Amino acid sequence: MKQQNYDLIVVGTGFASTFFLKKYLSKASKSAKILVLERGHLFPHAERLKEKRRESTPFAKLNDHSHNTFINNNPEKIWEFQAGFGGSSNCWFGCTPRFMPSDFKMKSLYGVANDWPVQYDELDSYYDQVEEAMSISGPEETPYPRSKPYPQPAHAFNTVDVLLKKKYGNLYINQPTARAKVPVNGRGSCCVSAECSVCPVNAKFTIENSNLGVYEDPRIELVYGSQVFGLELEQNMVRKVNYIKDGKEHHASAEVFALGANAIFNAHILLNSGDTSRLTGKGLGEQYGLQALVYLDNLANFGGGTWVSGNGYMLYDGNHRKDYAACLMESNNAPFLRLEKGKWRDIASFRMIFEDLPSEQNYVAPTADLMKPEVNFKGPSAYTLKAVEQMKQKLPEVLACLPIEKIEFQKPFASEAHIMGTTRMSESPEEGVVDKHLIHHKYRNLFVLGSSTFTTFTPANPTLTLSALSLYAADKSF
Amino acid sequence: MLRRKFLKLSGLGALVVAAPTAGFASISLKDATVGSIINEFDYLQLDKKGVEQFVDDFLAYNFWNGSFKHTLVMRAIYTTKTKSDRSVSLFKTNMLKTLADTYLLSTDFFSNNMDENKPLKYMGLYSPHLKPCANPFSFIHYPAVVS
Ligand SMILES: Cc1cc2nc3c(=O)[nH]c(=O)nc-3n(C[C@H](O)[C@H](O)[C@H](O)COP(=O)(O)OP(=O)(O)OC[C@H]3O[C@@H](n4cnc5c(N)ncnc54)[C@H](O)[C@@H]3O)c2cc1C
Ligand code: SF4
C-alpha cells in the first residue's frame, strides 16, 4: 500500500468493479488515488488454456476454488463463480440480453415483489456503453427498445432458429452476446467450439482482454492477494477497509468505498462489519433452469453461428407474471447428437430459464470464521415452480411449427451461475439495502455493486445489466 | 463390405464375443471402453485400430483412467452390452453417451455427411481446446438449410 488515505477504495476486479472504475476514472482528477483490493491473482487466458489441455501451469493453484470460500448448508444447490483477477469474467459464457422494461416494474405491472427504483429508460444509454465496450454481437430487432444498433452483427441462426424466427418475429432473436462475431481488440471470432468457460480462440469478452485500460491507469494501485473481511463503520460513514494479505491484517482509509465482491461476499463483508440493515444478506437467489431436448422428425439441425444462437421470448412477458414466472429460451449449438441411425442431428436443445423471487429464507450469514460466510438456500419459489409446470404444458404448442417427435425435459440444473439479491436496491431503507445509485441507504460513502443489488431476478442473464448499473452509479454520483 | 465380413477381417468380432466370458474383474478399462463403442455402433463400420487409438487418447485426456467407479461401470456396460438408449441408470447412459458422442465426433463420420455405409476413420481426439472450431454442426461446416 503506497498511501495512507485514498479517494476511492474498490473491492474486487470483476465486471461490477471494473465498469464502475471505468466511469469513475473518466470523471476523477488527474491526481486521484484509488486502491483496488483483489483477493486473488491474475490467471492469464493463455495459462488457462494450458490447464484445459492438461499441461501444467504454475497459475492453476493461485486462486481459491470457489467451493472452498464459503460454507454451503445446502449441498444440492451449487453457487458457481471464480475468484481472482477479472472474477467470473474468466469463466462466464458471454450471453448478454438486456432486461425487458417490464422486469423493472414487477410490482406495479404484476403485483409481485417490488419495483426497481431505477427504470429501463434511465439505463438505456449505459446499456449502449457496455455493449460498445464488450463489442456485443446482436440482431437488428429486439423485444426491448434500443436507441442504437448493436456494435457487431448477429451470429447465424441454426435450422430450428430460422423456423422459430419466421413464426415469432421479434419474440425470437439471435442471442445478443459478448462472443465476438468479428475479431476485435485481440479477441478472435467465435467459431462455435462451445467451450466458452475458457474460449479456445479468446472470442468472448473478459476483463483481461477488455482493452478498457482501467488497471493500467497510473491512478490505480491494484493489490493482489488481499481479502477484505470488513469495514470500519462510524455513524453513517465507512472509515476504513480491513483485509488480510500474506496472513497479516491491514487497514486502509478513503473518502469513498465500493464493494464489487459478488452477492455472497458483498453481504458477508457488510455483515462482518456490523451493518444493521434488516435485509443485508437476505434474499439470495438466482434463476432456475432446465434443458428441453426436442426430437425432430426428419429435420437436421445445423448451422448455428455461436454456442447459443437464439433467444426465445414466447414464454417471457405477459399477464401470466401475476401468477407465475417468466421463462427465457436459449437455443444451443453444442455438438450434441442423437445416437440413432439416420437421425444423428434431428434434435434441438433449449435451455429454459425461469425468473425467481427473492425470499428471506435464502440468505448469507457470517460464521465464526471471519473469512468464510455460510450460504443458506431452501429452494426456488412456488411462483417459479408453477412456471416450470406451465412451460411443460405449453412448449409443444410453442414449438408447433417444428416437426416434433417428442420432447424430453432434463433434471433442473443445480445452478444458473448467477448470484443475486443480498443487498437489494429499493426506494426506502425499509425495503432494501442500497438506493438507485447503489449507495448504501445507511452508509452514504459506500457503493455496493453487482447483482447483489438486483431487486428481482428476471430470467435474462445479469452481467450486462449489472455492468450498466455500475456505469450509471458512477456517472450519477461523481 | 458385409458387416460380418468386416468384423471378421478387422478382428473386432472376436473381441466382442470373447470378452464377456472372461472374468469381470480382469477386463481392463481400455478393453471395456473399446468393446462398448463397438457394441453401441454395431450398425456402423468401425476400424479396430482407430477405435483403440481413440480409446488410448480419450483415456489419457480425461479422468476416467484411475477412477474405480468409472472402470466398474464401463465393465458393466460392456459385459451387459448396454446401449446408450437402453440403460435404466442415468450415470451409465451419460457415460456411454459421452464416450459414443466423442468417438463419432473424433472420426470422419460428419465430414462424410453421416454416411452410415462408409467405414469410419479416426481423425484425432475431439477436443475444442486441442483443436478449436471443429464443431461439425456449426455454420462453418453446414449452413442452416430450411426448405
Ligand atoms: C460458468 C459461468 C457462466 C456464466 N455465464 C454468464 C453469461 O453467459 N451471461 C451472464 O450475464 N452472466 C454469466 N455468468 C455470471 C457472471 O459471471 C456474473 O454475473 C459476473 O461475473 C458478476 O460480476 P461481479 O463483478 O459482480 O462479480 P465477480 O465476477 O464474481 O467478481 C468478484 C470479484 O471480487 C473479488 N473478491 C471476492 N471477494 C473478495 C474479498 N473478500 N476481498 C477482495 N476481493 C474479493 C473476486 O476475486 C473477483 O475479482 C456466468 C457465471 C459463471 C460462473
Ligand atoms: S462458442 Fe466457442 S468460439 Fe465461441 S466463445 Fe464459446 S468457446 Fe469461444
XYZ file of C-alpha atoms and ligand atoms in Angstrom:
686
model
C 0.000 0.000 0.000
C 1.564 3.259 -1.127
C -0.822 5.719 0.578
C -2.454 6.164 3.957
C -5.567 7.718 2.545
C -7.271 7.175 -0.808
C -10.010 8.924 -2.722
C -11.629 5.610 -3.538
C -11.122 2.012 -2.428
C -12.701 -0.695 -4.578
C -13.008 -4.364 -3.593
C -12.747 -6.905 -6.439
C -11.847 -6.733 -10.125
C -14.876 -8.350 -11.803
C -17.398 -6.664 -14.112
C -19.048 -4.645 -11.339
C -15.812 -3.066 -10.099
C -14.217 -2.627 -13.499
C -17.124 -0.769 -15.122
C -17.532 1.372 -12.010
C -13.827 2.251 -12.165
C -14.012 2.919 -15.892
C -16.619 5.642 -15.390
C -15.036 6.959 -12.191
C -11.636 7.367 -13.922
C -13.251 9.328 -16.741
C -14.515 11.845 -14.159
C -11.841 11.891 -11.450
C -8.979 14.371 -11.262
C -5.528 13.527 -12.618
C -4.193 13.226 -9.087
C -6.911 10.887 -7.803
C -5.646 7.972 -5.718
C -7.502 4.715 -5.999
C -6.774 1.458 -4.223
C -8.164 -1.791 -5.628
C -8.063 -4.828 -3.342
C -8.321 -8.198 -5.050
C -8.409 -11.422 -3.030
C -6.920 -13.493 -5.863
C -4.417 -13.153 -8.674
C -4.239 -12.912 -12.451
C -4.524 -16.345 -14.087
C -3.902 -15.396 -17.727
C -6.039 -16.815 -20.511
C -3.028 -18.470 -22.169
C -2.295 -20.335 -18.928
C -5.948 -21.316 -18.528
C -5.765 -22.865 -22.000
C -2.755 -24.903 -20.910
C -4.702 -26.206 -17.952
C -7.553 -27.191 -20.282
C -5.067 -29.038 -22.482
C -3.867 -30.916 -19.387
C -0.500 -29.136 -19.484
C 0.971 -27.953 -16.221
C 0.838 -24.295 -15.275
C 2.031 -22.636 -12.072
C -1.058 -20.377 -12.152
C -3.561 -23.175 -11.632
C -3.315 -23.184 -7.839
C -3.023 -19.437 -7.245
C -6.711 -18.753 -6.684
C -9.030 -20.381 -4.147
C -11.581 -22.711 -5.665
C -14.971 -21.078 -5.163
C -16.350 -24.088 -3.269
C -13.702 -23.597 -0.566
C -14.530 -19.954 0.007
C -17.868 -20.390 1.814
C -19.859 -22.955 3.769
C -22.744 -24.314 1.755
C -25.559 -25.513 4.003
C -27.464 -26.996 1.072
C -25.057 -29.130 -0.975
C -27.775 -29.847 -3.558
C -27.661 -26.209 -4.532
C -24.447 -25.068 -6.167
C -23.197 -21.470 -6.333
C -20.800 -21.045 -9.258
C -18.222 -18.267 -9.566
C -14.475 -17.762 -9.827
C -12.306 -15.700 -7.547
C -9.207 -13.932 -8.851
C -8.442 -11.051 -11.200
C -11.421 -10.489 -13.507
C -13.711 -12.603 -11.301
C -16.173 -14.759 -13.208
C -15.477 -12.924 -16.472
C -12.859 -15.658 -16.808
C -15.458 -18.408 -16.901
C -18.722 -16.748 -17.963
C -20.336 -17.704 -21.259
C -20.980 -14.220 -22.603
C -24.791 -14.282 -23.029
C -25.880 -10.648 -22.843
C -29.547 -9.942 -23.498
C -30.863 -6.753 -21.907
C -33.646 -6.911 -19.360
C -37.140 -6.037 -20.540
C -38.633 -2.708 -19.382
C -41.296 -4.708 -17.506
C -38.612 -6.513 -15.462
C -38.066 -3.278 -13.552
C -41.788 -2.933 -12.721
C -42.800 -6.269 -11.264
C -44.944 -4.765 -8.533
C -46.784 -2.092 -10.488
C -47.424 -4.339 -13.517
C -47.926 -7.722 -11.889
C -48.292 -7.114 -8.155
C -45.235 -9.258 -7.444
C -42.181 -8.496 -5.245
C -41.044 -4.891 -5.771
C -40.327 -2.324 -8.481
C -36.738 -1.331 -9.071
C -36.003 2.279 -8.119
C -34.178 2.640 -11.435
C -36.021 2.082 -14.706
C -35.110 0.796 -18.173
C -35.137 4.259 -19.806
C -32.599 5.565 -17.310
C -30.264 2.656 -18.093
C -30.659 2.669 -21.878
C -27.588 4.782 -22.682
C -25.480 2.836 -20.133
C -26.547 -0.404 -21.771
C -25.281 1.126 -25.041
C -21.935 1.962 -23.450
C -21.401 -1.536 -22.028
C -22.430 -3.116 -25.330
C -19.893 -0.918 -27.087
C -17.151 -1.779 -24.576
C -17.830 -5.516 -24.863
C -18.369 -5.376 -28.674
C -21.655 -7.188 -28.353
C -22.973 -9.027 -31.380
C -26.738 -8.789 -31.721
C -29.751 -8.613 -34.032
C -31.390 -5.630 -35.701
C -34.717 -6.066 -33.921
C -35.238 -6.934 -30.275
C -38.236 -7.294 -27.942
C -36.816 -4.439 -25.794
C -36.336 -0.904 -27.131
C -32.863 0.215 -28.262
C -31.691 3.589 -29.386
C -28.618 2.280 -31.262
C -27.761 -0.818 -33.291
C -25.545 -3.464 -31.696
C -21.827 -2.852 -32.329
C -21.358 -6.218 -34.087
C -23.667 -8.080 -36.485
C -25.655 -11.059 -35.251
C -24.367 -14.626 -35.252
C -26.052 -17.059 -37.651
C -29.202 -18.914 -36.653
C -29.391 -22.704 -36.772
C -32.099 -24.515 -38.771
C -34.582 -24.559 -35.916
C -33.965 -20.895 -35.067
C -34.808 -19.934 -38.653
C -38.213 -21.607 -38.377
C -38.939 -20.062 -34.982
C -37.884 -16.623 -36.189
C -40.280 -16.920 -39.133
C -43.117 -17.720 -36.752
C -42.398 -15.325 -33.887
C -40.731 -12.217 -35.356
C -39.052 -10.126 -32.696
C -40.011 -12.541 -29.929
C -37.313 -14.811 -31.351
C -33.909 -13.210 -31.854
C -30.271 -14.032 -32.456
C -28.832 -14.056 -28.973
C -27.032 -10.812 -28.091
C -23.608 -11.977 -26.956
C -20.117 -10.983 -25.880
C -18.790 -13.869 -28.001
C -17.366 -11.790 -30.845
C -18.652 -12.236 -34.369
C -15.874 -10.080 -35.808
C -12.324 -10.160 -34.360
C -11.801 -7.159 -32.089
C -9.143 -5.913 -29.619
C -7.118 -9.111 -29.972
C -10.195 -11.287 -29.479
C -10.857 -13.979 -32.088
C -14.175 -14.548 -33.809
C -16.453 -17.142 -32.270
C -16.409 -20.428 -34.169
C -18.869 -22.457 -32.063
C -16.360 -24.523 -30.129
C -18.928 -24.388 -27.309
C -16.332 -24.372 -24.555
C -16.888 -20.763 -23.609
C -15.761 -21.078 -19.984
C -12.220 -20.879 -21.375
C -12.719 -19.946 -25.007
C -10.089 -21.672 -27.157
C -9.936 -18.707 -29.557
C -10.369 -15.962 -26.936
C -13.569 -14.735 -28.590
C -15.599 -13.844 -25.514
C -15.100 -10.623 -23.587
C -13.219 -10.917 -20.310
C -11.787 -8.268 -18.017
C -8.323 -9.485 -19.040
C -8.940 -8.951 -22.774
C -11.243 -5.942 -22.251
C -8.846 -3.283 -23.508
C -10.589 -0.834 -21.150
C -7.296 0.495 -19.793
C -8.617 0.526 -16.227
C -5.879 -1.340 -14.369
C -3.124 0.252 -16.485
C -4.224 3.717 -15.318
C -1.452 5.238 -13.140
C -4.020 6.498 -10.634
C -4.861 2.940 -9.686
C -2.913 0.819 -7.235
C -4.006 -2.800 -7.576
C -3.031 -5.087 -4.708
C -3.431 -8.813 -5.300
C -3.857 -11.423 -2.585
C -5.868 -9.046 -0.389
C -9.043 -10.494 1.052
C -11.331 -7.881 2.528
C -13.275 -9.137 5.561
C -14.827 -5.983 6.984
C -15.336 -2.238 7.027
C -14.999 0.133 9.940
C -18.327 1.910 10.242
C -18.742 5.156 12.116
C -22.244 6.574 12.338
C -23.390 6.786 8.725
C -19.967 6.529 7.092
C -17.328 3.937 6.272
C -13.885 4.970 7.534
C -11.657 2.007 6.741
C -11.493 -1.282 4.961
C -9.940 -4.249 6.768
C -8.210 -7.006 4.863
C -5.778 -9.882 5.151
C -2.739 -10.021 2.936
C 0.096 -12.542 3.358
C -1.506 -13.716 6.583
C -1.436 -10.236 8.163
C -4.248 -7.820 8.876
C -4.155 -4.448 7.068
C -6.363 -1.352 7.083
C -6.807 1.400 4.528
C -8.912 4.523 4.622
C -10.625 6.530 1.887
C -13.304 9.088 1.141
C -15.428 6.622 -0.765
C -15.640 2.803 -0.845
C -17.130 0.357 -3.348
C -17.777 -3.361 -2.866
C -17.734 -5.458 -6.044
C -17.114 -8.859 -4.476
C -20.335 -10.623 -5.709
C -23.611 -11.284 -3.913
C -22.153 -13.722 -1.391
C -19.154 -11.645 -0.345
C -20.657 -8.159 -0.593
C -23.172 -9.261 2.027
C -20.559 -11.108 4.062
C -18.286 -8.075 4.289
C -21.225 -5.894 5.361
C -22.456 -8.386 7.959
C -18.939 -8.809 9.389
C -18.804 -5.023 9.698
C -21.972 -4.795 11.788
C -24.317 -3.475 9.104
C -27.647 -3.383 10.879
C -29.916 -3.100 7.840
C -32.624 -5.712 8.279
C -32.265 -7.069 4.749
C -28.486 -7.282 4.351
C -27.631 -10.873 3.379
C -31.278 -11.798 2.803
C -32.979 -12.640 -0.486
C -30.107 -14.600 -2.031
C -31.196 -16.212 -5.263
C -30.799 -16.861 -8.938
C -32.762 -18.171 -11.880
C -33.872 -21.768 -12.223
C -33.152 -23.667 -15.412
C -33.530 -26.964 -17.171
C -32.791 -28.367 -20.604
C -35.514 -29.391 -23.042
C -34.418 -31.837 -25.740
C -36.681 -31.662 -28.760
C -36.510 -34.731 -31.006
C -37.301 -33.762 -34.586
C -38.890 -35.816 -37.319
C -36.631 -35.733 -40.335
C -35.220 -32.252 -39.729
C -31.481 -31.955 -39.207
C -30.487 -29.001 -37.059
C -27.320 -27.345 -38.359
C -25.601 -24.073 -38.944
C -25.646 -22.136 -35.655
C -23.102 -19.333 -35.511
C -22.258 -19.463 -31.813
C -22.756 -21.556 -28.683
C -26.249 -20.132 -28.080
C -27.665 -18.743 -31.314
C -31.260 -17.915 -30.377
C -33.239 -16.374 -27.524
C -36.986 -17.040 -27.396
C -39.296 -14.642 -25.559
C -42.532 -16.525 -26.247
C -42.985 -17.519 -22.580
C -41.357 -14.429 -21.100
C -43.578 -11.396 -20.640
C -47.312 -11.054 -20.093
C -50.071 -11.081 -17.519
C -49.142 -14.610 -16.504
C -46.384 -12.997 -14.420
C -49.064 -12.111 -11.885
C -49.280 -15.820 -11.298
C -46.089 -17.482 -12.400
C -42.595 -16.658 -13.585
C -41.249 -15.531 -16.951
C -39.190 -18.004 -18.961
C -36.422 -17.216 -21.445
C -35.377 -19.814 -24.025
C -31.825 -20.349 -25.253
C -31.191 -22.400 -28.370
C -27.926 -24.289 -28.110
C -25.373 -25.403 -30.688
C -23.072 -27.642 -28.674
C -22.283 -30.726 -30.775
C -24.960 -32.909 -29.137
C -26.062 -35.993 -31.050
C -28.979 -38.308 -31.291
C -27.402 -41.762 -31.223
C -29.887 -43.265 -33.635
C -29.314 -44.491 -37.143
C -30.215 -41.838 -39.703
C -31.272 -39.269 -37.083
C -27.933 -38.009 -35.837
C -28.794 -34.358 -35.678
C -32.593 -34.461 -35.808
C -32.677 -32.775 -32.442
C -32.758 -29.315 -30.876
C -31.712 -28.373 -27.375
C -33.197 -25.454 -25.444
C -32.241 -24.193 -22.037
C -35.413 -22.957 -20.351
C -34.531 -20.274 -17.800
C -37.061 -19.081 -15.217
C -37.090 -15.980 -13.104
C -37.349 -16.313 -9.335
C -38.345 -14.047 -6.475
C -36.152 -13.043 -3.547
C -37.085 -14.776 -0.307
C -35.796 -14.141 3.201
C -35.450 -17.907 3.700
C -32.458 -17.771 1.399
C -29.592 -15.855 2.920
C -25.888 -15.324 3.556
C -24.714 -15.199 7.174
C -21.379 -14.699 8.927
C -19.718 -17.614 10.751
C -17.087 -17.989 13.463
C -14.525 -17.919 10.627
C -14.238 -14.256 9.677
C -13.102 -15.171 6.166
C -15.941 -17.576 5.294
C -19.663 -16.872 5.103
C -22.353 -19.540 5.173
C -24.955 -19.786 2.476
C -28.484 -20.989 3.178
C -30.882 -21.808 0.394
C -34.250 -23.525 0.819
C -35.171 -23.682 -2.868
C -36.954 -21.861 -5.680
C -40.311 -20.169 -5.066
C -43.726 -21.652 -5.819
C -44.017 -18.824 -8.411
C -41.069 -20.322 -10.288
C -42.047 -23.969 -9.897
C -45.507 -23.203 -11.258
C -43.898 -21.645 -14.331
C -41.908 -24.844 -14.929
C -45.118 -26.886 -14.973
C -46.835 -24.356 -17.234
C -43.887 -24.413 -19.615
C -44.001 -28.203 -19.860
C -47.645 -28.000 -20.895
C -47.187 -25.116 -23.323
C -43.934 -25.962 -25.043
C -45.392 -28.402 -27.623
C -47.751 -25.625 -28.757
C -44.991 -23.003 -28.767
C -42.841 -25.280 -30.940
C -45.715 -26.485 -33.122
C -44.041 -25.046 -36.240
C -41.328 -27.712 -35.827
C -41.805 -31.383 -36.773
C -41.671 -32.700 -33.209
C -41.320 -36.403 -32.410
C -41.059 -35.935 -28.662
C -39.804 -33.510 -26.016
C -37.673 -34.674 -23.121
C -37.167 -32.497 -20.046
C -33.978 -32.989 -18.107
C -33.430 -32.543 -14.378
C -33.115 -28.877 -13.352
C -29.558 -27.590 -13.179
C -28.058 -27.155 -9.720
C -27.035 -23.633 -10.729
C -27.526 -20.963 -13.354
C -24.236 -19.394 -12.169
C -25.887 -16.055 -11.430
C -25.775 -14.973 -7.788
C -28.151 -12.172 -6.810
C -30.142 -10.323 -4.254
C -28.364 -9.983 -0.894
C -28.194 -6.160 -0.872
C -31.274 -5.266 -2.875
C -31.946 -1.872 -4.388
C -35.045 -0.019 -3.131
C -36.625 3.401 -2.762
C -36.595 3.182 1.028
C -34.270 1.615 3.656
C -37.180 -0.499 4.935
C -37.441 -2.368 1.630
C -33.804 -2.834 0.737
C -30.144 -2.061 1.348
C -28.995 0.335 -1.390
C -30.632 3.196 -3.271
C -30.975 3.625 -7.039
C -27.356 4.865 -7.278
C -26.158 1.723 -5.479
C -25.256 3.782 -2.422
C -25.958 2.066 0.879
C -29.093 3.549 2.484
C -27.238 3.918 5.815
C -23.561 4.374 4.947
C -23.564 7.191 2.478
C -19.972 6.895 1.216
C -20.349 3.201 0.352
C -21.345 1.790 -3.035
C -22.443 -1.826 -3.258
C -22.070 -3.036 -6.847
C -23.153 -6.040 -8.883
C -26.192 -8.312 -8.950
C -26.461 -8.393 -5.143
C -28.380 -5.136 -5.716
C -30.993 -6.632 -8.085
C -34.487 -6.007 -6.742
C -35.948 -9.004 -8.603
C -34.468 -11.888 -10.597
C -35.574 -11.663 -14.224
C -34.781 -14.694 -16.424
C -32.304 -12.689 -18.535
C -28.593 -13.096 -17.785
C -27.449 -10.482 -15.273
C -23.999 -9.291 -16.283
C -24.793 -6.739 -18.971
C -27.270 -5.092 -16.608
C -25.014 -5.102 -13.559
C -22.235 -3.560 -15.654
C -24.622 -0.867 -16.937
C -25.674 -0.178 -13.341
C -22.028 0.328 -12.340
C -21.565 2.905 -15.114
C -24.835 4.582 -14.149
C -23.993 4.734 -10.439
C -20.534 6.243 -11.028
C -21.828 8.662 -13.653
C -24.626 9.990 -11.463
C -22.520 10.172 -8.308
C -19.247 11.845 -9.352
C -18.429 -54.799 -47.375
C -20.786 -57.008 -45.404
C -20.709 -56.225 -41.700
C -19.975 -59.825 -40.611
C -17.062 -59.996 -43.014
C -15.763 -56.612 -41.876
C -15.797 -57.664 -38.227
C -14.008 -60.875 -39.056
C -11.357 -59.133 -41.113
C -10.750 -56.404 -38.574
C -10.666 -58.802 -35.616
C -13.425 -56.895 -33.805
C -15.840 -59.820 -33.834
C -13.503 -61.916 -31.720
C -13.240 -59.170 -29.106
C -16.990 -58.766 -28.873
C -17.585 -62.464 -28.438
C -14.622 -63.265 -26.210
C -14.651 -60.600 -23.537
C -17.984 -61.203 -21.779
C -16.893 -64.750 -20.942
C -13.655 -63.552 -19.330
C -13.652 -62.747 -15.582
C -15.339 -59.403 -14.903
C -12.505 -58.079 -12.758
C -9.867 -58.920 -15.334
C -11.341 -56.743 -18.081
C -9.220 -53.652 -18.453
C -10.805 -50.209 -18.705
C -9.402 -49.941 -22.204
C -10.908 -53.239 -23.386
C -14.239 -52.409 -21.795
C -14.260 -48.989 -23.445
C -13.281 -50.313 -26.872
C -15.887 -53.083 -26.586
C -18.605 -50.670 -25.516
C -18.040 -48.437 -28.535
C -18.194 -51.412 -30.847
C -21.362 -52.598 -29.201
C -23.011 -49.176 -29.345
C -22.242 -48.757 -33.029
C -22.792 -52.319 -34.183
C -24.505 -50.955 -37.295
C -21.544 -48.776 -38.390
C -18.310 -49.841 -39.998
C -15.637 -49.226 -37.395
C -11.890 -49.762 -37.745
C -10.324 -51.555 -34.819
C -7.039 -49.693 -34.794
C -8.850 -46.385 -34.921
C -11.154 -47.300 -32.047
C -8.195 -48.455 -29.958
C -6.212 -45.334 -30.711
C -9.249 -43.213 -29.856
C -9.672 -45.004 -26.524
C -5.969 -44.526 -25.700
C -6.259 -40.799 -26.442
C -9.593 -40.460 -24.683
C -8.425 -42.169 -21.501
C -5.167 -40.225 -21.457
C -7.094 -36.950 -21.676
C -9.937 -37.438 -19.219
C -10.213 -38.515 -15.614
C -11.804 -41.942 -16.139
C -8.402 -43.589 -16.077
C -7.674 -44.410 -12.462
C -11.280 -43.921 -11.386
C -12.540 -47.121 -9.749
C -16.160 -46.119 -10.279
C -15.708 -45.425 -13.976
C -13.807 -48.671 -14.517
C -16.523 -50.699 -12.788
C -19.342 -49.016 -14.649
C -17.603 -49.313 -18.010
C -17.008 -53.031 -17.399
C -20.687 -53.400 -16.545
C -21.734 -51.517 -19.683
C -19.510 -53.733 -21.774
C -20.361 -57.115 -20.283
C -24.103 -56.478 -20.269
C -23.921 -54.995 -23.777
C -25.760 -51.898 -22.575
C -26.650 -49.331 -25.208
C -26.946 -45.645 -24.525
C -30.685 -45.622 -25.258
C -31.427 -48.768 -23.279
C -29.999 -48.147 -19.850
C -32.012 -47.538 -16.742
C -29.064 -45.906 -14.997
C -28.597 -42.231 -15.779
C -24.920 -42.418 -14.870
C -24.359 -45.345 -17.239
C -26.278 -43.610 -20.015
C -24.349 -40.374 -19.565
C -21.015 -42.158 -19.506
C -21.763 -44.140 -22.627
C -23.280 -41.120 -24.371
C -20.171 -39.029 -23.640
C -17.958 -41.787 -24.952
C -20.036 -42.514 -28.041
C -20.514 -38.825 -28.910
C -16.812 -38.098 -28.504
C -15.872 -41.096 -30.591
C -18.113 -40.144 -33.503
C -17.004 -36.507 -33.325
C -13.405 -37.751 -33.488
C -13.980 -39.599 -36.758
C -14.664 -38.504 -40.330
C -18.330 -39.520 -39.970
C -19.689 -35.967 -40.086
C -17.360 -34.731 -42.789
C -18.640 -37.703 -44.818
C -22.174 -36.369 -44.396
C -23.104 -39.056 -41.857
C -22.901 -41.763 -44.490
C -23.511 -44.925 -42.467
C -22.165 -47.152 -45.220
C -18.689 -45.673 -45.285
C -16.035 -47.140 -42.964
C -15.205 -44.679 -40.184
C -11.730 -43.272 -39.814
C -10.370 -41.907 -36.530
C -9.108 -38.346 -37.094
C -7.791 -37.390 -33.646
C -9.493 -36.808 -30.308
C -12.332 -34.284 -30.480
C -11.478 -31.557 -28.006
C -12.059 -27.861 -28.698
C -9.029 -26.993 -26.592
C -6.749 -29.215 -28.665
C -8.409 -28.340 -31.965
C -10.793 -25.351 -31.889
C -13.551 -24.633 -34.391
C -14.177 -28.305 -35.215
C -17.856 -28.449 -34.180
C -19.217 -30.325 -37.225
C -22.701 -28.781 -36.960
C -21.653 -25.149 -36.966
C -22.155 -22.587 -39.718
C -18.541 -23.209 -40.739
C -19.360 -26.719 -41.898
C -23.073 -26.543 -42.687
C -25.400 -23.651 -43.475
C -28.797 -23.770 -41.729
C -30.828 -25.055 -44.667
C -34.603 -24.928 -44.364
C -36.844 -25.700 -47.301
C -19.738 -20.621 -15.533
C -20.410 -19.280 -15.526
C -21.064 -18.833 -16.684
C -21.695 -17.586 -16.682
N -22.274 -17.153 -17.837
C -22.889 -15.952 -17.855
C -23.489 -15.456 -19.049
O -23.440 -16.096 -20.098
N -24.109 -14.254 -19.005
C -24.190 -13.514 -17.863
O -24.783 -12.441 -17.878
N -23.591 -13.944 -16.732
C -22.955 -15.135 -16.700
N -22.361 -15.578 -15.548
C -22.441 -14.718 -14.345
C -21.369 -13.664 -14.357
O -20.119 -14.264 -14.418
C -21.529 -12.788 -13.111
O -22.801 -12.155 -13.185
C -20.473 -11.713 -13.038
O -19.187 -12.258 -13.084
C -20.633 -10.900 -11.761
O -19.686 -9.862 -11.777
P -19.166 -9.215 -10.436
O -18.083 -8.288 -10.793
O -20.312 -8.693 -9.655
O -18.617 -10.440 -9.567
P -17.428 -11.448 -9.869
O -17.230 -11.640 -11.301
O -17.718 -12.648 -9.023
O -16.149 -10.705 -9.299
C -15.938 -10.538 -7.912
C -14.525 -10.052 -7.699
O -14.310 -9.771 -6.317
C -13.178 -10.468 -5.818
N -13.452 -10.721 -4.399
C -14.432 -11.502 -3.885
N -14.397 -11.442 -2.551
C -13.400 -10.600 -2.198
C -12.878 -10.133 -0.956
N -13.422 -10.520 0.187
N -11.830 -9.298 -0.974
C -11.275 -8.887 -2.150
N -11.723 -9.317 -3.354
C -12.790 -10.137 -3.380
C -13.101 -11.701 -6.709
O -11.822 -12.282 -6.709
C -13.462 -11.076 -8.068
O -12.402 -10.384 -8.625
C -21.696 -16.791 -15.511
C -21.023 -17.235 -14.364
C -20.383 -18.457 -14.369
C -19.683 -18.917 -13.124
S -18.677 -20.749 -28.771
Fe -16.567 -21.322 -28.954
S -15.502 -19.783 -30.022
Fe -17.478 -19.005 -29.334
S -16.969 -18.057 -27.388
Fe -17.648 -20.083 -26.949
S -15.802 -21.232 -26.920
Fe -15.298 -19.332 -27.875
